[in-house]
Every structure is written in structure tokens, then in C-alpha cells.
Short mmCIF file of C-alpha atoms in Angstrom, two decimals:
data_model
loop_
_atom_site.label_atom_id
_atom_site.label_comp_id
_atom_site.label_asym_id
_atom_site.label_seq_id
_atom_site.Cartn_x
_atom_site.Cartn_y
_atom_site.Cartn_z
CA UNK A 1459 64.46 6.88 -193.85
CA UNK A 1460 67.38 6.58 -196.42
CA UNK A 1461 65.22 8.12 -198.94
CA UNK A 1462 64.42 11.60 -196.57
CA UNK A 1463 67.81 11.31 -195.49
CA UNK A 1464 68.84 11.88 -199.19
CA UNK A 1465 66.82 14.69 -199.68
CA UNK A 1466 69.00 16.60 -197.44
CA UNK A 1467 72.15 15.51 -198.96
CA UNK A 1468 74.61 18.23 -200.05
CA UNK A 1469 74.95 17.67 -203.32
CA UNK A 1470 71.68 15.89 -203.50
CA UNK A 1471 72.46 12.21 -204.88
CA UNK A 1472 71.62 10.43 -207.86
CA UNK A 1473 68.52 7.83 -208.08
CA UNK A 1474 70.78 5.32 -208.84
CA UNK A 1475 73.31 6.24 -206.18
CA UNK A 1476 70.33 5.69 -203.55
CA UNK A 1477 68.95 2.85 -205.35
CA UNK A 1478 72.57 0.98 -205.44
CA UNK A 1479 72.90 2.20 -201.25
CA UNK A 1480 70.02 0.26 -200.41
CA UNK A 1481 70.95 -3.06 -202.89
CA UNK A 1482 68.24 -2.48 -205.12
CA UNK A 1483 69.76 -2.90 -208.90
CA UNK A 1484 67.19 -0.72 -210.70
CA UNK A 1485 65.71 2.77 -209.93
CA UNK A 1486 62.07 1.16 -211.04
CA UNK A 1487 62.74 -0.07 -207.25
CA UNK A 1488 62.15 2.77 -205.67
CA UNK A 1489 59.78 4.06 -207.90
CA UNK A 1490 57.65 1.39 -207.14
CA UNK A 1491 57.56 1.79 -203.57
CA UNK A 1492 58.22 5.45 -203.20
CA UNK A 1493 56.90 7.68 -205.61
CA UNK A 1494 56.73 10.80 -204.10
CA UNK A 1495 59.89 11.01 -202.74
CA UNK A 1496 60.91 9.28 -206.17
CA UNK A 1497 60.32 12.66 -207.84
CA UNK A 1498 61.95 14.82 -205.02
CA UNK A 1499 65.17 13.19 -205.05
CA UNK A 1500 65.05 12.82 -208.93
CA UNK A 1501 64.32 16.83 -209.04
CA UNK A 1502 66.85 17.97 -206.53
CA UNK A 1503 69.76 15.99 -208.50
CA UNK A 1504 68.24 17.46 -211.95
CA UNK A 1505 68.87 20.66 -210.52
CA UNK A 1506 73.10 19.99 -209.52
CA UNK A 1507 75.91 21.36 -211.63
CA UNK A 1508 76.73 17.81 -212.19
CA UNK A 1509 73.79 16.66 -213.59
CA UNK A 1510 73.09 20.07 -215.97
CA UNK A 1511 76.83 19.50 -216.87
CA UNK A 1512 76.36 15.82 -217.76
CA UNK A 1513 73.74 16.99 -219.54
CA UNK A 1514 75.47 19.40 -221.76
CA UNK A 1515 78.55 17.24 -222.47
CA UNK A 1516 75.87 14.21 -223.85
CA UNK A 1517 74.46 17.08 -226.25
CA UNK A 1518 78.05 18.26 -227.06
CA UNK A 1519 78.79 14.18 -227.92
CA UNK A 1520 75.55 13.78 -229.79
CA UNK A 1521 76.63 16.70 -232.17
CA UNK A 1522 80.02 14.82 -233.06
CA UNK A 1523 78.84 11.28 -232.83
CA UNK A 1524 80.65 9.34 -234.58
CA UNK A 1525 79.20 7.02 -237.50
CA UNK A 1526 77.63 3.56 -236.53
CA UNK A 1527 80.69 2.08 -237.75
CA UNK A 1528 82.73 4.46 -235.65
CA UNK A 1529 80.20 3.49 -232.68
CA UNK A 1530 80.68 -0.36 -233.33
CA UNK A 1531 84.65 0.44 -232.87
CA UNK A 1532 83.77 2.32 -229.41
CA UNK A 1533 82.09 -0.14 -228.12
CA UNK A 1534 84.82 -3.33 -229.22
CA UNK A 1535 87.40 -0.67 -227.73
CA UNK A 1536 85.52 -1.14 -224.25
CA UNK A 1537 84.41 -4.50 -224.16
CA UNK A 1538 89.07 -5.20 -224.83
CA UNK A 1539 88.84 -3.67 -221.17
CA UNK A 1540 89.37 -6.07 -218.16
CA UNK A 1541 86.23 -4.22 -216.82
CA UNK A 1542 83.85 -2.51 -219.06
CA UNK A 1543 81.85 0.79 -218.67
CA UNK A 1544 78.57 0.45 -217.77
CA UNK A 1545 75.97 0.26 -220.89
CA UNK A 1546 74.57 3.81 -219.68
CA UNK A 1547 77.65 5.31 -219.05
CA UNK A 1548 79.34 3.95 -222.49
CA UNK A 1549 76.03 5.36 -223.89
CA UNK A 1550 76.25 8.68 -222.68
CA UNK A 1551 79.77 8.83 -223.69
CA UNK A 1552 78.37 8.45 -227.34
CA UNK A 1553 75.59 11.26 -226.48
CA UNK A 1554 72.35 8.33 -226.06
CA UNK A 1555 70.32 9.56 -223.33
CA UNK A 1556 70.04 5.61 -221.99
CA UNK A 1557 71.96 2.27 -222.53
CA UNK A 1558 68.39 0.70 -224.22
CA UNK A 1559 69.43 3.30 -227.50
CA UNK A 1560 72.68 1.91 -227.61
CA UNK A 1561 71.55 -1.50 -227.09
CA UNK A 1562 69.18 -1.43 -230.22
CA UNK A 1563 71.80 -0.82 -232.44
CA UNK A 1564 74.30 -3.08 -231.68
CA UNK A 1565 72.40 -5.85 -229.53
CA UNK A 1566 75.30 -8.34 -229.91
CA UNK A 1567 78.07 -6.45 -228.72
CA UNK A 1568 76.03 -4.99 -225.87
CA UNK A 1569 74.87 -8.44 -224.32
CA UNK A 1570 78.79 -8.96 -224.88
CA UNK A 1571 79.98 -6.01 -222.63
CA UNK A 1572 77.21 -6.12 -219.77
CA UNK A 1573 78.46 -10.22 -219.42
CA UNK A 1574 81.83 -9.26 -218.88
CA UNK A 1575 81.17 -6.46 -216.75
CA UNK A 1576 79.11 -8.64 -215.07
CA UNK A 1577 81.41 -11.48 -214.54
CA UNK A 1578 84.25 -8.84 -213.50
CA UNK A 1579 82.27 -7.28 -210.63
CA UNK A 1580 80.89 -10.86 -209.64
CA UNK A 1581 84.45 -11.62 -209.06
CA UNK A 1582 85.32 -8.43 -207.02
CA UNK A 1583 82.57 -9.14 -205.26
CA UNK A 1584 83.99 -12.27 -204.23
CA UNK A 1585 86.88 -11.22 -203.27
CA UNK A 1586 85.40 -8.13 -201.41
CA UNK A 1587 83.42 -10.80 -199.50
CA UNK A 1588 86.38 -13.27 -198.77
CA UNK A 1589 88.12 -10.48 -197.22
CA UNK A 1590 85.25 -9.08 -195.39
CA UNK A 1591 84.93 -12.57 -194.20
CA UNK A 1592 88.66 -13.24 -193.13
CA UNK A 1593 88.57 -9.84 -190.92
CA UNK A 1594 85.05 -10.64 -189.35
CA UNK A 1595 86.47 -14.37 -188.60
CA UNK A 1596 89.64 -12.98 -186.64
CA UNK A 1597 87.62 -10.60 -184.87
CA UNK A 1598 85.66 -13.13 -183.47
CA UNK A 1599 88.41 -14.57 -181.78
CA UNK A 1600 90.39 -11.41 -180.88
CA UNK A 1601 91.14 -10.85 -177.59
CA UNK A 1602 89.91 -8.45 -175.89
CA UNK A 1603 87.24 -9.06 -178.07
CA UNK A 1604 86.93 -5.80 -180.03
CA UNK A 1605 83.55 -3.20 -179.98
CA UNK A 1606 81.76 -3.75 -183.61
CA UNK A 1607 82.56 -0.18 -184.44
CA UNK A 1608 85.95 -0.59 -184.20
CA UNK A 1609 85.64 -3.71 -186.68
CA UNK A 1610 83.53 -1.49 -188.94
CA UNK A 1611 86.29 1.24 -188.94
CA UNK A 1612 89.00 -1.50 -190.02
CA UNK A 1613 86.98 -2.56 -193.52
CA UNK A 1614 87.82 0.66 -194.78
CA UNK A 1615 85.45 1.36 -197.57
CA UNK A 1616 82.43 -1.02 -196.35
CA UNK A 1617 79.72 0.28 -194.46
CA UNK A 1618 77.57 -1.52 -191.64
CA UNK A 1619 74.79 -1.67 -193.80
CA UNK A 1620 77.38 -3.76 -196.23
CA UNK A 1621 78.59 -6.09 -193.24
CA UNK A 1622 75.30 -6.63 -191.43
CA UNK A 1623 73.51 -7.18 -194.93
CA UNK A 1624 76.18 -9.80 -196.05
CA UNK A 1625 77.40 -11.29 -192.58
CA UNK A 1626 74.96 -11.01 -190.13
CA UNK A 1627 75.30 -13.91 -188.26
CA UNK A 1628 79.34 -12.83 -187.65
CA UNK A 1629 77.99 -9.02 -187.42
CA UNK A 1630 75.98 -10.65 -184.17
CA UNK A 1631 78.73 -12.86 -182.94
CA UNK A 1632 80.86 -9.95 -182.97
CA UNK A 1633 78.56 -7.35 -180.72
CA UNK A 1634 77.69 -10.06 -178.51
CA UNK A 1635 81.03 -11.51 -177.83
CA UNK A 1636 82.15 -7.65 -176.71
CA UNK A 1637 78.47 -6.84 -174.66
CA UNK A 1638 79.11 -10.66 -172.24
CA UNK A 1639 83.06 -9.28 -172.37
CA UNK A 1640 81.41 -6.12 -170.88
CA UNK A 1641 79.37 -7.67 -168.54
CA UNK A 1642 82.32 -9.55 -167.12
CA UNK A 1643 84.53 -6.67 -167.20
CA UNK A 1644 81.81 -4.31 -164.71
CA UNK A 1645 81.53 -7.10 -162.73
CA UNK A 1646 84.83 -7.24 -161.91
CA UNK A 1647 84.89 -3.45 -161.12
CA UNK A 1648 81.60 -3.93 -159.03
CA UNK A 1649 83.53 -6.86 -156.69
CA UNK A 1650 86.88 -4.68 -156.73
CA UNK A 1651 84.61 -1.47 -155.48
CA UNK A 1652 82.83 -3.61 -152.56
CA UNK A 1653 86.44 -5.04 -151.67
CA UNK A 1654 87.27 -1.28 -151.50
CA UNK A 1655 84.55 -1.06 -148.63
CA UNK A 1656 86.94 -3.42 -146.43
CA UNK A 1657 90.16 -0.95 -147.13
CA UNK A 1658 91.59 0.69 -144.09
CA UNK A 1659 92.54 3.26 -144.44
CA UNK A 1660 90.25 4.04 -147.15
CA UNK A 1661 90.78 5.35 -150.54
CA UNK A 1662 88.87 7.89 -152.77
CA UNK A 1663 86.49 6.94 -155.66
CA UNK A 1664 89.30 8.42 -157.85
CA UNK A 1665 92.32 6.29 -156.93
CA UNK A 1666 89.92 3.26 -157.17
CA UNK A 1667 89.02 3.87 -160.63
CA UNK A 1668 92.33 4.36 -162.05
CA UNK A 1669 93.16 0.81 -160.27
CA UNK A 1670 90.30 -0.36 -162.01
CA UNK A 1671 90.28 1.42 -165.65
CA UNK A 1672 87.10 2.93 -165.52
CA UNK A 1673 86.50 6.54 -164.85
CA UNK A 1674 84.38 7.85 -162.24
CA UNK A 1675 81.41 8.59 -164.12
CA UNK A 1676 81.11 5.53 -165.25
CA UNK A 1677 80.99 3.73 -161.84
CA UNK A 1678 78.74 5.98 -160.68
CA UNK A 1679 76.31 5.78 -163.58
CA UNK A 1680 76.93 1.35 -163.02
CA UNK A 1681 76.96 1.62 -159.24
CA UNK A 1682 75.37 4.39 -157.99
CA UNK A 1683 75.26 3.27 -154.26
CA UNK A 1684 78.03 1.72 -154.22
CA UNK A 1685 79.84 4.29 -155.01
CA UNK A 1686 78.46 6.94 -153.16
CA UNK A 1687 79.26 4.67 -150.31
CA UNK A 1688 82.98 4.58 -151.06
CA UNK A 1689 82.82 8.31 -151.79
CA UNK A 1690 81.01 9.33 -148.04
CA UNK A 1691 83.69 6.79 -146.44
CA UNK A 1692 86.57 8.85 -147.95
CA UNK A 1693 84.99 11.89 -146.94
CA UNK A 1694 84.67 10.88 -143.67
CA UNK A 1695 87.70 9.63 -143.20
CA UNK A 1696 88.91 12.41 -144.53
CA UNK A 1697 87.66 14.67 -142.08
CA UNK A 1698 88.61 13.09 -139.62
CA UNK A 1699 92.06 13.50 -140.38
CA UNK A 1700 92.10 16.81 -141.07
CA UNK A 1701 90.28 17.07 -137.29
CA UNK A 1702 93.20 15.13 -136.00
CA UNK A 1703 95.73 17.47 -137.96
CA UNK A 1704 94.25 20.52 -136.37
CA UNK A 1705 94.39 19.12 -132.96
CA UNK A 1706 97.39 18.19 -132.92
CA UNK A 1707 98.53 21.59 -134.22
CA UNK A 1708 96.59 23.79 -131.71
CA UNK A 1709 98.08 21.17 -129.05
CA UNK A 1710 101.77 21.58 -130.26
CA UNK A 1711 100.77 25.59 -130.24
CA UNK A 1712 99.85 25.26 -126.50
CA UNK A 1713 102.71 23.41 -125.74
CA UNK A 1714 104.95 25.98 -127.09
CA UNK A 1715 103.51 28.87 -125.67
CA UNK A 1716 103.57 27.16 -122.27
CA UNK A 1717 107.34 26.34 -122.77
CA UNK A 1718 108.06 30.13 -123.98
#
């Protein structure tokens, strides 16, 4: 579903961009499992301005790439960074369609830079986790316990898939701590409307459900009957005093035309 979803992407992504989405590390992933629509997402991003650009500015750095020695320098340069480039991305820098060129040149200095890029993005990971962790923990005792959305919307920069893939025992925790905080909530509104029943006079469905915080659609759609009931008992009542109204108006009419 990710996969056709990507196909209609505007621009179409990357094989790698869907790959990483969906926690796979390498595109072989995908390949693997999904080989026709493999090709369709590989052909649609061949065919973006990024990609031909990309394309262009790796022949334009193969044309004035520098000597091996000059290379070796590039690559030391990098790997004094607190986080690498990728291998591929260091490669096409240089104008090497793929990291396994650059790689076979300078083996050493490679292994060097992808275990230090490595050990830098295990380490944001961490931390991306401990915080994840620390917001998902105080949600769980928030009160009113919160919706899981609204969680989701507070990791700014994490999706569900993220959260859910990573914390799914606090993911569940979290929806069903809100859904039995639901429950309880419509109960109360179903024991205020039957109270409502008892009022005298009574009161429209309307004034009872800004009392109660919910709107009237959603009593209805909870408590159909119920609410009908109140609603025909207003009505009524209603009615009746309108009857009462006009009664005593024709009477006080009489009354003053007798008197005149």
C-alpha cells in the first residue's frame, strides 16, 4: 500500500526514500518483494528534475575529479565531521555512480567514515527514542487523558508509523486510556439526559447539551431514543405554552372589548 501510494507521489520519491519509510535499510528490500512496482517507482523518480539534475552534476564532478590523492584528502575532510556524509552521497560528490566505487579505492578510510556515521546516528537515535519515550510516558498519565492524535501532533517530526513501530505497547496504553475515558465520559451524558426526563419544566435537547459538552449530533447519533424523547417532551411542552399564551391573549381581548 506504501509502495502504490508512492507511485502517486508528486514529485515521485526516491527508492531509498520508500525503502528508509518502511525501515528497510537497503533498496534490495523491496526489490525482493516487489518487483514490479520496484521498477515503477524507480522509473517515475528517473524521470524528476532532481534526479536528471543529480545526474548531470555527478558527470560535471567526474570531468574535474580530483586525483586519488586529492580524493583520499576528500574523504579525511569528511570523516573530521561530527557526522559524516553518507558513502553514496560522498561518492557522488566525487562523480562515482555508487559508494562500492569509492569503497574499492580507499577501503580503509571508507569502513572508517560509515563507523562513525554509524555510531553518530545510533546516538541520535537514542536520543530521538528517549524523548519519544519521555512524551509517550507523560501522556499516559495526563489528565484528561489525551486522544493519540493529539500525542502524534506533539512529536513534531515523528510519524505514527515511527511511534507505533518503536513504542507500541505505550502507543496502545495511550488509545485505550482515552477510548475507557470516553466510555465514562458518554455515560455520564447518557445518566445526565435520563435525569433530564424528570425536569419540570422541561428543557430542549440544545440547552442540555451545552450543560453537558457534547453537541446535539452527537447525542443523537449515542442516544437516539433518548434523545428524541427529550426532544418530543420539549416540543410538547412547548406547545402547550404557546396554547396557553394564545388563550390567555384572546381572553384578555374579550375582556377588553366587553369593558369598552
Amino acid at each position: 500500500e506504501h509502495m502504490e501510494a508512492a507511485l502517486l507521489e508528486t514529485p515521485p520519491p526516491s527508492l531509498i526514500e520508500v525503502a528508509q519509510r518502511l525501515g528497510y535499510r537497503h533498496i534490495a528490500s523491496l526489490r525482493n518483494k516487489f518487483p514490479e512496482l520496484f521498477k515503477k517507482i524507480g522509473a517515475n523518480y528517473r524521470a524528476t528534475e532532481k534526479y536528471l539534475s543529480g545526474r548531470k552534476s555527478r558527470s560535471a564532478a567526474a570531468g574535474s575529479r580530483p586525483d586519488k590523492d586529492g580524493q583520499r584528502k576528500v574523504i579525511e575532510m569528511e570523516l573530521a565531521q561530527p557526522c559524516p556524509a553518507s558513502l553514496r552521497a560522498l561518492a557522488h560528490r566525487l562523480g562515482y555512480v555508487s559508494g562500492f566505487d569509492l569503497k574499492l579505492k580507499f577501503p580503509d578510510l571508507c569502513d572508517a567514515l560509515l563507523e562513525k556515521r554509524r555510531e553518530y546516528l545510533q546516538k541520535e537515535m537514542a536520543e530521538r527514542l528517549r524523548v519519544c519515550r519521555q512524551g509517550l510516558e507523560a501522556a499516559m498519565t495526563e489528565e484528561p487523558p489525551p486522544m493519540f492524535i493529539s500525542v502524534l501532533r506533539r512529536s513534531k517530526g515523528i510519524n505514527e508509523w515511527y511511534l507505533r513501530k518503536y513504542f507500541a505497547e505505550e502507543c496502545r496504553s495511550i488509545s485505550l486510556r482515552y477510548i475507557e475515558y470516553r466510555k465514562k465520559q458518554m455515560k455520564e451524558a447518557e445518566d445526565r439526559l435520563l435525569q433530564s426526563l424528570q425536569e419540570n419544566p422541561p428543557r430542549s435537547l440544545n440547552q442540555i447539551s451545552k450543560e453537558i459538552g457534547y453537541s446535539c449530533h452527537t447525542l443523537v447519533n449515542h442516544y437516539p431514543e433518548i434523545s428524541r424523547s427529550i426532544m418530543d417532551r420539549y416540543e410538547s411542552y412547548a406547545r402547550n405554552l404557546v396554547a396557553k399564551k394564545m388563550k390567555a391573549r384572546l381572553i384578555n381581548t374579550a375582556i377588553r372589548s366587553l369593558e369598552a
